[in-house]
């Protein structure tokens, strides 16, 4: 029996555990065969006070890697595509092309998207990525996992209460994803807690769960 295959397109850092370094091993432990592609190669994650060094990959580089898989008959059979931090608009456009190629062969391929753009009111990717995520990526995703700030960016609305977070999930469902998890929401006056909200839409009805 073959293992379910995942194409994981995320960041790589030399130091620390983010992106593919934090995703590949747990998925393998859960029984998935994971093929990682790095979207960037950085010394460390972008939150360090001393900055970071490294390379942001471009769309042509992703296309070349995927063409190599295709040439050897290795592009068929993926069950899922998982994306995280992406550092350039051309790379994000290429991700969309890869997803279309995979779904042309296997329409049931599921897309799990973590639209990594920023946190705490601050972007740490080029601003041009927002429109691509909002208008092109979100409609193709089955599962979407923004943080609170990213959910605000994608919906164009503030999230200042649990009710507004629930409304944001509904707005994102309307764009395409059947499952939305807002992974961390800092609400005013609640400095000692974060809210996580998960929402699943089946047909016209949604079920939601909150964790504090």
PDB file of C-alpha atoms in Angstrom:
ATOM      1  CA  UNK A   1       0.000   0.000   0.000  1.00  0.00           C
ATOM      2  CA  UNK A   2       1.504   3.334  -1.053  1.00  0.00           C
ATOM      3  CA  UNK A   3       1.649   6.257   1.364  1.00  0.00           C
ATOM      4  CA  UNK A   4      -0.379   9.410   0.602  1.00  0.00           C
ATOM      5  CA  UNK A   5       1.928  11.965  -1.015  1.00  0.00           C
ATOM      6  CA  UNK A   6       2.215  15.607  -0.052  1.00  0.00           C
ATOM      7  CA  UNK A   7       3.978  18.351  -2.003  1.00  0.00           C
ATOM      8  CA  UNK A   8       5.107  20.838   0.659  1.00  0.00           C
ATOM      9  CA  UNK A   9       6.189  24.245  -0.686  1.00  0.00           C
ATOM     10  CA  UNK A  10       7.459  26.316   2.207  1.00  0.00           C
ATOM     11  CA  UNK A  11      10.443  28.183   3.607  1.00  0.00           C
ATOM     12  CA  UNK A  12      13.742  26.746   4.758  1.00  0.00           C
ATOM     13  CA  UNK A  13      15.905  28.243   7.497  1.00  0.00           C
ATOM     14  CA  UNK A  14      19.355  27.107   8.573  1.00  0.00           C
ATOM     15  CA  UNK A  15      18.571  27.893  12.225  1.00  0.00           C
ATOM     16  CA  UNK A  16      15.229  27.220  13.852  1.00  0.00           C
ATOM     17  CA  UNK A  17      12.183  25.198  13.002  1.00  0.00           C
ATOM     18  CA  UNK A  18       9.735  26.904  10.668  1.00  0.00           C
ATOM     19  CA  UNK A  19       8.406  26.058   7.221  1.00  0.00           C
ATOM     20  CA  UNK A  20       9.460  22.721   5.818  1.00  0.00           C
ATOM     21  CA  UNK A  21      11.740  21.985   8.784  1.00  0.00           C
ATOM     22  CA  UNK A  22       8.710  22.019  11.078  1.00  0.00           C
ATOM     23  CA  UNK A  23       6.264  20.351   8.675  1.00  0.00           C
ATOM     24  CA  UNK A  24       8.030  17.461   6.939  1.00  0.00           C
ATOM     25  CA  UNK A  25       8.980  15.270   9.909  1.00  0.00           C
ATOM     26  CA  UNK A  26       5.582  15.438  11.693  1.00  0.00           C
ATOM     27  CA  UNK A  27       3.808  14.593   8.425  1.00  0.00           C
ATOM     28  CA  UNK A  28       6.140  11.653   7.896  1.00  0.00           C
ATOM     29  CA  UNK A  29       5.390  10.422  11.416  1.00  0.00           C
ATOM     30  CA  UNK A  30       1.687  10.574  10.536  1.00  0.00           C
ATOM     31  CA  UNK A  31       2.253   8.311   7.550  1.00  0.00           C
ATOM     32  CA  UNK A  32       2.614  10.761   4.670  1.00  0.00           C
ATOM     33  CA  UNK A  33       5.281  10.683   1.974  1.00  0.00           C
ATOM     34  CA  UNK A  34       6.449  14.304   1.794  1.00  0.00           C
ATOM     35  CA  UNK A  35       8.298  15.974  -1.084  1.00  0.00           C
ATOM     36  CA  UNK A  36       9.558  19.383   0.122  1.00  0.00           C
ATOM     37  CA  UNK A  37      10.317  22.350  -2.114  1.00  0.00           C
ATOM     38  CA  UNK A  38      11.890  25.386  -0.489  1.00  0.00           C
ATOM     39  CA  UNK A  39      10.401  28.787  -1.354  1.00  0.00           C
ATOM     40  CA  UNK A  40      13.265  30.655   0.313  1.00  0.00           C
ATOM     41  CA  UNK A  41      16.546  29.708   1.936  1.00  0.00           C
ATOM     42  CA  UNK A  42      17.261  31.980   4.898  1.00  0.00           C
ATOM     43  CA  UNK A  43      19.781  31.967   7.706  1.00  0.00           C
ATOM     44  CA  UNK A  44      16.942  32.326  10.246  1.00  0.00           C
ATOM     45  CA  UNK A  45      13.343  33.452  10.277  1.00  0.00           C
ATOM     46  CA  UNK A  46      12.554  37.061   9.469  1.00  0.00           C
ATOM     47  CA  UNK A  47      11.644  38.104  13.005  1.00  0.00           C
ATOM     48  CA  UNK A  48      15.212  38.354  14.315  1.00  0.00           C
ATOM     49  CA  UNK A  49      16.397  41.830  15.349  1.00  0.00           C
ATOM     50  CA  UNK A  50      19.634  41.374  13.404  1.00  0.00           C
ATOM     51  CA  UNK A  51      17.792  40.560  10.207  1.00  0.00           C
ATOM     52  CA  UNK A  52      18.447  37.555   8.013  1.00  0.00           C
ATOM     53  CA  UNK A  53      20.457  36.570   4.957  1.00  0.00           C
ATOM     54  CA  UNK A  54      19.698  34.226   2.141  1.00  0.00           C
ATOM     55  CA  UNK A  55      17.853  33.712  -1.111  1.00  0.00           C
ATOM     56  CA  UNK A  56      14.272  34.250  -2.215  1.00  0.00           C
ATOM     57  CA  UNK A  57      13.385  31.795  -4.959  1.00  0.00           C
ATOM     58  CA  UNK A  58      11.567  32.983  -8.071  1.00  0.00           C
ATOM     59  CA  UNK A  59       8.828  31.391 -10.107  1.00  0.00           C
ATOM     60  CA  UNK A  60      11.103  30.069 -12.842  1.00  0.00           C
ATOM     61  CA  UNK A  61      13.041  28.061 -10.253  1.00  0.00           C
ATOM     62  CA  UNK A  62       9.874  26.379  -8.979  1.00  0.00           C
ATOM     63  CA  UNK A  63       8.743  25.656 -12.522  1.00  0.00           C
ATOM     64  CA  UNK A  64      12.109  24.044 -13.326  1.00  0.00           C
ATOM     65  CA  UNK A  65      11.875  21.757 -10.302  1.00  0.00           C
ATOM     66  CA  UNK A  66       8.334  20.706 -11.144  1.00  0.00           C
ATOM     67  CA  UNK A  67       9.266  20.148 -14.792  1.00  0.00           C
ATOM     68  CA  UNK A  68      11.989  17.800 -13.563  1.00  0.00           C
ATOM     69  CA  UNK A  69       9.444  15.829 -11.549  1.00  0.00           C
ATOM     70  CA  UNK A  70       7.159  15.671 -14.581  1.00  0.00           C
ATOM     71  CA  UNK A  71       9.942  14.442 -16.877  1.00  0.00           C
ATOM     72  CA  UNK A  72      10.485  11.458 -14.603  1.00  0.00           C
ATOM     73  CA  UNK A  73       6.827  10.622 -14.057  1.00  0.00           C
ATOM     74  CA  UNK A  74       6.934  11.866 -10.478  1.00  0.00           C
ATOM     75  CA  UNK A  75       4.276  14.575 -10.684  1.00  0.00           C
ATOM     76  CA  UNK A  76       1.350  12.187 -10.554  1.00  0.00           C
ATOM     77  CA  UNK A  77      -0.179  10.809  -7.397  1.00  0.00           C
ATOM     78  CA  UNK A  78      -0.075  13.739  -4.995  1.00  0.00           C
ATOM     79  CA  UNK A  79      -2.983  13.828  -2.572  1.00  0.00           C
ATOM     80  CA  UNK A  80      -2.241  17.256  -1.110  1.00  0.00           C
ATOM     81  CA  UNK A  81      -0.356  20.474  -1.753  1.00  0.00           C
ATOM     82  CA  UNK A  82       0.747  22.444   1.290  1.00  0.00           C
ATOM     83  CA  UNK A  83       2.108  25.998   1.068  1.00  0.00           C
ATOM     84  CA  UNK A  84       3.543  28.342   3.674  1.00  0.00           C
ATOM     85  CA  UNK A  85       5.914  31.309   3.513  1.00  0.00           C
ATOM     86  CA  UNK A  86       6.502  32.538  -0.033  1.00  0.00           C
ATOM     87  CA  UNK A  87       8.776  35.496  -0.684  1.00  0.00           C
ATOM     88  CA  UNK A  88       8.080  36.638  -4.249  1.00  0.00           C
ATOM     89  CA  UNK A  89       5.077  37.286  -6.474  1.00  0.00           C
ATOM     90  CA  UNK A  90       6.504  35.236  -9.330  1.00  0.00           C
ATOM     91  CA  UNK A  91       6.910  32.223  -7.042  1.00  0.00           C
ATOM     92  CA  UNK A  92       3.323  32.525  -5.817  1.00  0.00           C
ATOM     93  CA  UNK A  93       2.052  32.705  -9.401  1.00  0.00           C
ATOM     94  CA  UNK A  94       4.103  29.598 -10.164  1.00  0.00           C
ATOM     95  CA  UNK A  95       2.498  27.813  -7.198  1.00  0.00           C
ATOM     96  CA  UNK A  96      -0.888  28.453  -8.808  1.00  0.00           C
ATOM     97  CA  UNK A  97       0.385  27.001 -12.078  1.00  0.00           C
ATOM     98  CA  UNK A  98       1.677  23.899 -10.261  1.00  0.00           C
ATOM     99  CA  UNK A  99      -1.673  23.407  -8.543  1.00  0.00           C
ATOM    100  CA  UNK A 100      -3.523  23.651 -11.860  1.00  0.00           C
ATOM    101  CA  UNK A 101      -1.155  21.112 -13.418  1.00  0.00           C
ATOM    102  CA  UNK A 102      -1.690  18.677 -10.558  1.00  0.00           C
ATOM    103  CA  UNK A 103      -5.463  19.080 -10.612  1.00  0.00           C
ATOM    104  CA  UNK A 104      -5.581  18.604 -14.376  1.00  0.00           C
ATOM    105  CA  UNK A 105      -4.275  15.085 -13.780  1.00  0.00           C
ATOM    106  CA  UNK A 106      -5.966  14.503 -10.398  1.00  0.00           C
ATOM    107  CA  UNK A 107      -8.913  16.845  -9.731  1.00  0.00           C
ATOM    108  CA  UNK A 108      -9.208  15.623  -6.139  1.00  0.00           C
ATOM    109  CA  UNK A 109      -5.835  17.098  -5.074  1.00  0.00           C
ATOM    110  CA  UNK A 110      -6.475  19.090  -1.878  1.00  0.00           C
ATOM    111  CA  UNK A 111      -4.769  22.429  -1.291  1.00  0.00           C
ATOM    112  CA  UNK A 112      -3.841  23.439   2.264  1.00  0.00           C
ATOM    113  CA  UNK A 113      -2.791  27.098   2.303  1.00  0.00           C
ATOM    114  CA  UNK A 114      -1.124  28.977   5.132  1.00  0.00           C
ATOM    115  CA  UNK A 115      -1.157  32.514   3.655  1.00  0.00           C
ATOM    116  CA  UNK A 116       1.927  33.715   5.501  1.00  0.00           C
ATOM    117  CA  UNK A 117       2.087  37.486   5.108  1.00  0.00           C
ATOM    118  CA  UNK A 118       2.625  39.083   8.502  1.00  0.00           C
ATOM    119  CA  UNK A 119       1.562  39.426  12.103  1.00  0.00           C
ATOM    120  CA  UNK A 120       0.862  42.093  14.687  1.00  0.00           C
ATOM    121  CA  UNK A 121      -0.047  44.675  12.057  1.00  0.00           C
ATOM    122  CA  UNK A 122       3.206  44.253  10.133  1.00  0.00           C
ATOM    123  CA  UNK A 123       3.814  42.652   6.734  1.00  0.00           C
ATOM    124  CA  UNK A 124       6.941  40.565   6.273  1.00  0.00           C
ATOM    125  CA  UNK A 125       6.404  39.707   2.614  1.00  0.00           C
ATOM    126  CA  UNK A 126       6.158  42.047  -0.396  1.00  0.00           C
ATOM    127  CA  UNK A 127       2.847  43.940  -0.296  1.00  0.00           C
ATOM    128  CA  UNK A 128       1.975  42.783  -3.825  1.00  0.00           C
ATOM    129  CA  UNK A 129       1.414  39.242  -2.532  1.00  0.00           C
ATOM    130  CA  UNK A 130      -1.779  40.272  -0.712  1.00  0.00           C
ATOM    131  CA  UNK A 131      -3.860  40.760  -3.861  1.00  0.00           C
ATOM    132  CA  UNK A 132      -2.615  37.458  -5.297  1.00  0.00           C
ATOM    133  CA  UNK A 133      -3.564  35.580  -2.145  1.00  0.00           C
ATOM    134  CA  UNK A 134      -6.926  37.332  -1.829  1.00  0.00           C
ATOM    135  CA  UNK A 135      -8.058  37.100  -5.449  1.00  0.00           C
ATOM    136  CA  UNK A 136      -6.341  33.998  -6.827  1.00  0.00           C
ATOM    137  CA  UNK A 137      -5.063  31.719  -4.082  1.00  0.00           C
ATOM    138  CA  UNK A 138      -7.913  31.684  -1.550  1.00  0.00           C
ATOM    139  CA  UNK A 139     -10.544  30.505  -4.094  1.00  0.00           C
ATOM    140  CA  UNK A 140      -8.421  27.432  -4.878  1.00  0.00           C
ATOM    141  CA  UNK A 141      -7.755  26.398  -1.261  1.00  0.00           C
ATOM    142  CA  UNK A 142      -9.650  23.656   0.536  1.00  0.00           C
ATOM    143  CA  UNK A 143      -8.143  24.569   3.903  1.00  0.00           C
ATOM    144  CA  UNK A 144      -6.975  28.065   4.843  1.00  0.00           C
ATOM    145  CA  UNK A 145      -5.006  28.855   8.023  1.00  0.00           C
ATOM    146  CA  UNK A 146      -4.372  32.602   8.407  1.00  0.00           C
ATOM    147  CA  UNK A 147      -3.531  34.282  11.680  1.00  0.00           C
ATOM    148  CA  UNK A 148      -5.752  37.128  12.867  1.00  0.00           C
ATOM    149  CA  UNK A 149      -3.851  39.842  11.019  1.00  0.00           C
ATOM    150  CA  UNK A 150      -3.795  37.840   7.790  1.00  0.00           C
ATOM    151  CA  UNK A 151      -7.536  37.165   8.091  1.00  0.00           C
ATOM    152  CA  UNK A 152      -8.079  40.917   8.364  1.00  0.00           C
ATOM    153  CA  UNK A 153      -5.991  41.497   5.242  1.00  0.00           C
ATOM    154  CA  UNK A 154      -7.818  38.829   3.248  1.00  0.00           C
ATOM    155  CA  UNK A 155     -11.306  39.972   4.232  1.00  0.00           C
ATOM    156  CA  UNK A 156     -10.679  43.723   4.387  1.00  0.00           C
ATOM    157  CA  UNK A 157     -12.343  43.941   7.795  1.00  0.00           C
ATOM    158  CA  UNK A 158     -11.161  44.424  11.371  1.00  0.00           C
ATOM    159  CA  UNK A 159     -11.353  41.559  13.861  1.00  0.00           C
ATOM    160  CA  UNK A 160     -11.858  43.082  17.296  1.00  0.00           C
ATOM    161  CA  UNK A 161     -14.189  40.490  18.820  1.00  0.00           C
ATOM    162  CA  UNK A 162     -14.990  36.805  18.642  1.00  0.00           C
ATOM    163  CA  UNK A 163     -18.161  37.631  16.710  1.00  0.00           C
ATOM    164  CA  UNK A 164     -16.126  39.479  14.093  1.00  0.00           C
ATOM    165  CA  UNK A 165     -13.730  36.533  13.872  1.00  0.00           C
ATOM    166  CA  UNK A 166     -16.650  34.209  13.220  1.00  0.00           C
ATOM    167  CA  UNK A 167     -17.945  36.585  10.551  1.00  0.00           C
ATOM    168  CA  UNK A 168     -14.497  36.682   8.929  1.00  0.00           C
ATOM    169  CA  UNK A 169     -14.508  32.884   8.696  1.00  0.00           C
ATOM    170  CA  UNK A 170     -17.859  33.013   6.931  1.00  0.00           C
ATOM    171  CA  UNK A 171     -16.539  35.615   4.505  1.00  0.00           C
ATOM    172  CA  UNK A 172     -13.560  33.382   3.699  1.00  0.00           C
ATOM    173  CA  UNK A 173     -15.838  30.358   3.200  1.00  0.00           C
ATOM    174  CA  UNK A 174     -17.706  32.383   0.598  1.00  0.00           C
ATOM    175  CA  UNK A 175     -14.457  32.719  -1.336  1.00  0.00           C
ATOM    176  CA  UNK A 176     -13.875  28.953  -1.577  1.00  0.00           C
ATOM    177  CA  UNK A 177     -12.231  27.128   1.372  1.00  0.00           C
ATOM    178  CA  UNK A 178     -14.460  24.640   3.192  1.00  0.00           C
ATOM    179  CA  UNK A 179     -12.242  24.798   6.276  1.00  0.00           C
ATOM    180  CA  UNK A 180     -10.825  27.970   7.815  1.00  0.00           C
ATOM    181  CA  UNK A 181      -8.667  28.071  10.940  1.00  0.00           C
ATOM    182  CA  UNK A 182      -7.707  31.510  12.239  1.00  0.00           C
ATOM    183  CA  UNK A 183      -4.728  30.361  14.231  1.00  0.00           C
ATOM    184  CA  UNK A 184      -4.147  33.287  16.595  1.00  0.00           C
ATOM    185  CA  UNK A 185      -6.296  36.343  17.271  1.00  0.00           C
ATOM    186  CA  UNK A 186      -5.242  39.002  19.774  1.00  0.00           C
ATOM    187  CA  UNK A 187      -8.412  40.724  20.961  1.00  0.00           C
ATOM    188  CA  UNK A 188      -8.460  44.155  22.615  1.00  0.00           C
ATOM    189  CA  UNK A 189      -8.430  44.040  26.417  1.00  0.00           C
ATOM    190  CA  UNK A 190      -7.328  40.395  26.506  1.00  0.00           C
ATOM    191  CA  UNK A 191      -3.568  40.696  26.634  1.00  0.00           C
ATOM    192  CA  UNK A 192      -3.189  37.404  28.490  1.00  0.00           C
ATOM    193  CA  UNK A 193      -4.882  35.209  25.894  1.00  0.00           C
ATOM    194  CA  UNK A 194      -5.110  34.387  22.211  1.00  0.00           C
ATOM    195  CA  UNK A 195      -8.197  33.122  20.452  1.00  0.00           C
ATOM    196  CA  UNK A 196      -8.086  30.371  17.836  1.00  0.00           C
ATOM    197  CA  UNK A 197     -11.189  29.797  15.751  1.00  0.00           C
ATOM    198  CA  UNK A 198     -11.866  26.863  13.446  1.00  0.00           C
ATOM    199  CA  UNK A 199     -14.759  26.831  10.996  1.00  0.00           C
ATOM    200  CA  UNK A 200     -15.982  24.065   8.698  1.00  0.00           C
ATOM    201  CA  UNK A 201     -18.655  24.589   6.068  1.00  0.00           C
ATOM    202  CA  UNK A 202     -20.679  21.641   4.794  1.00  0.00           C
ATOM    203  CA  UNK A 203     -23.124  22.816   2.160  1.00  0.00           C
ATOM    204  CA  UNK A 204     -24.825  25.983   3.382  1.00  0.00           C
ATOM    205  CA  UNK A 205     -24.154  25.398   7.091  1.00  0.00           C
ATOM    206  CA  UNK A 206     -20.995  26.106   9.082  1.00  0.00           C
ATOM    207  CA  UNK A 207     -19.783  24.630  12.369  1.00  0.00           C
ATOM    208  CA  UNK A 208     -17.306  26.613  14.435  1.00  0.00           C
ATOM    209  CA  UNK A 209     -15.080  25.888  17.412  1.00  0.00           C
ATOM    210  CA  UNK A 210     -13.185  28.371  19.587  1.00  0.00           C
ATOM    211  CA  UNK A 211     -10.078  27.691  21.685  1.00  0.00           C
ATOM    212  CA  UNK A 212      -8.652  30.195  24.155  1.00  0.00           C
TER     213      UNK A 212
END
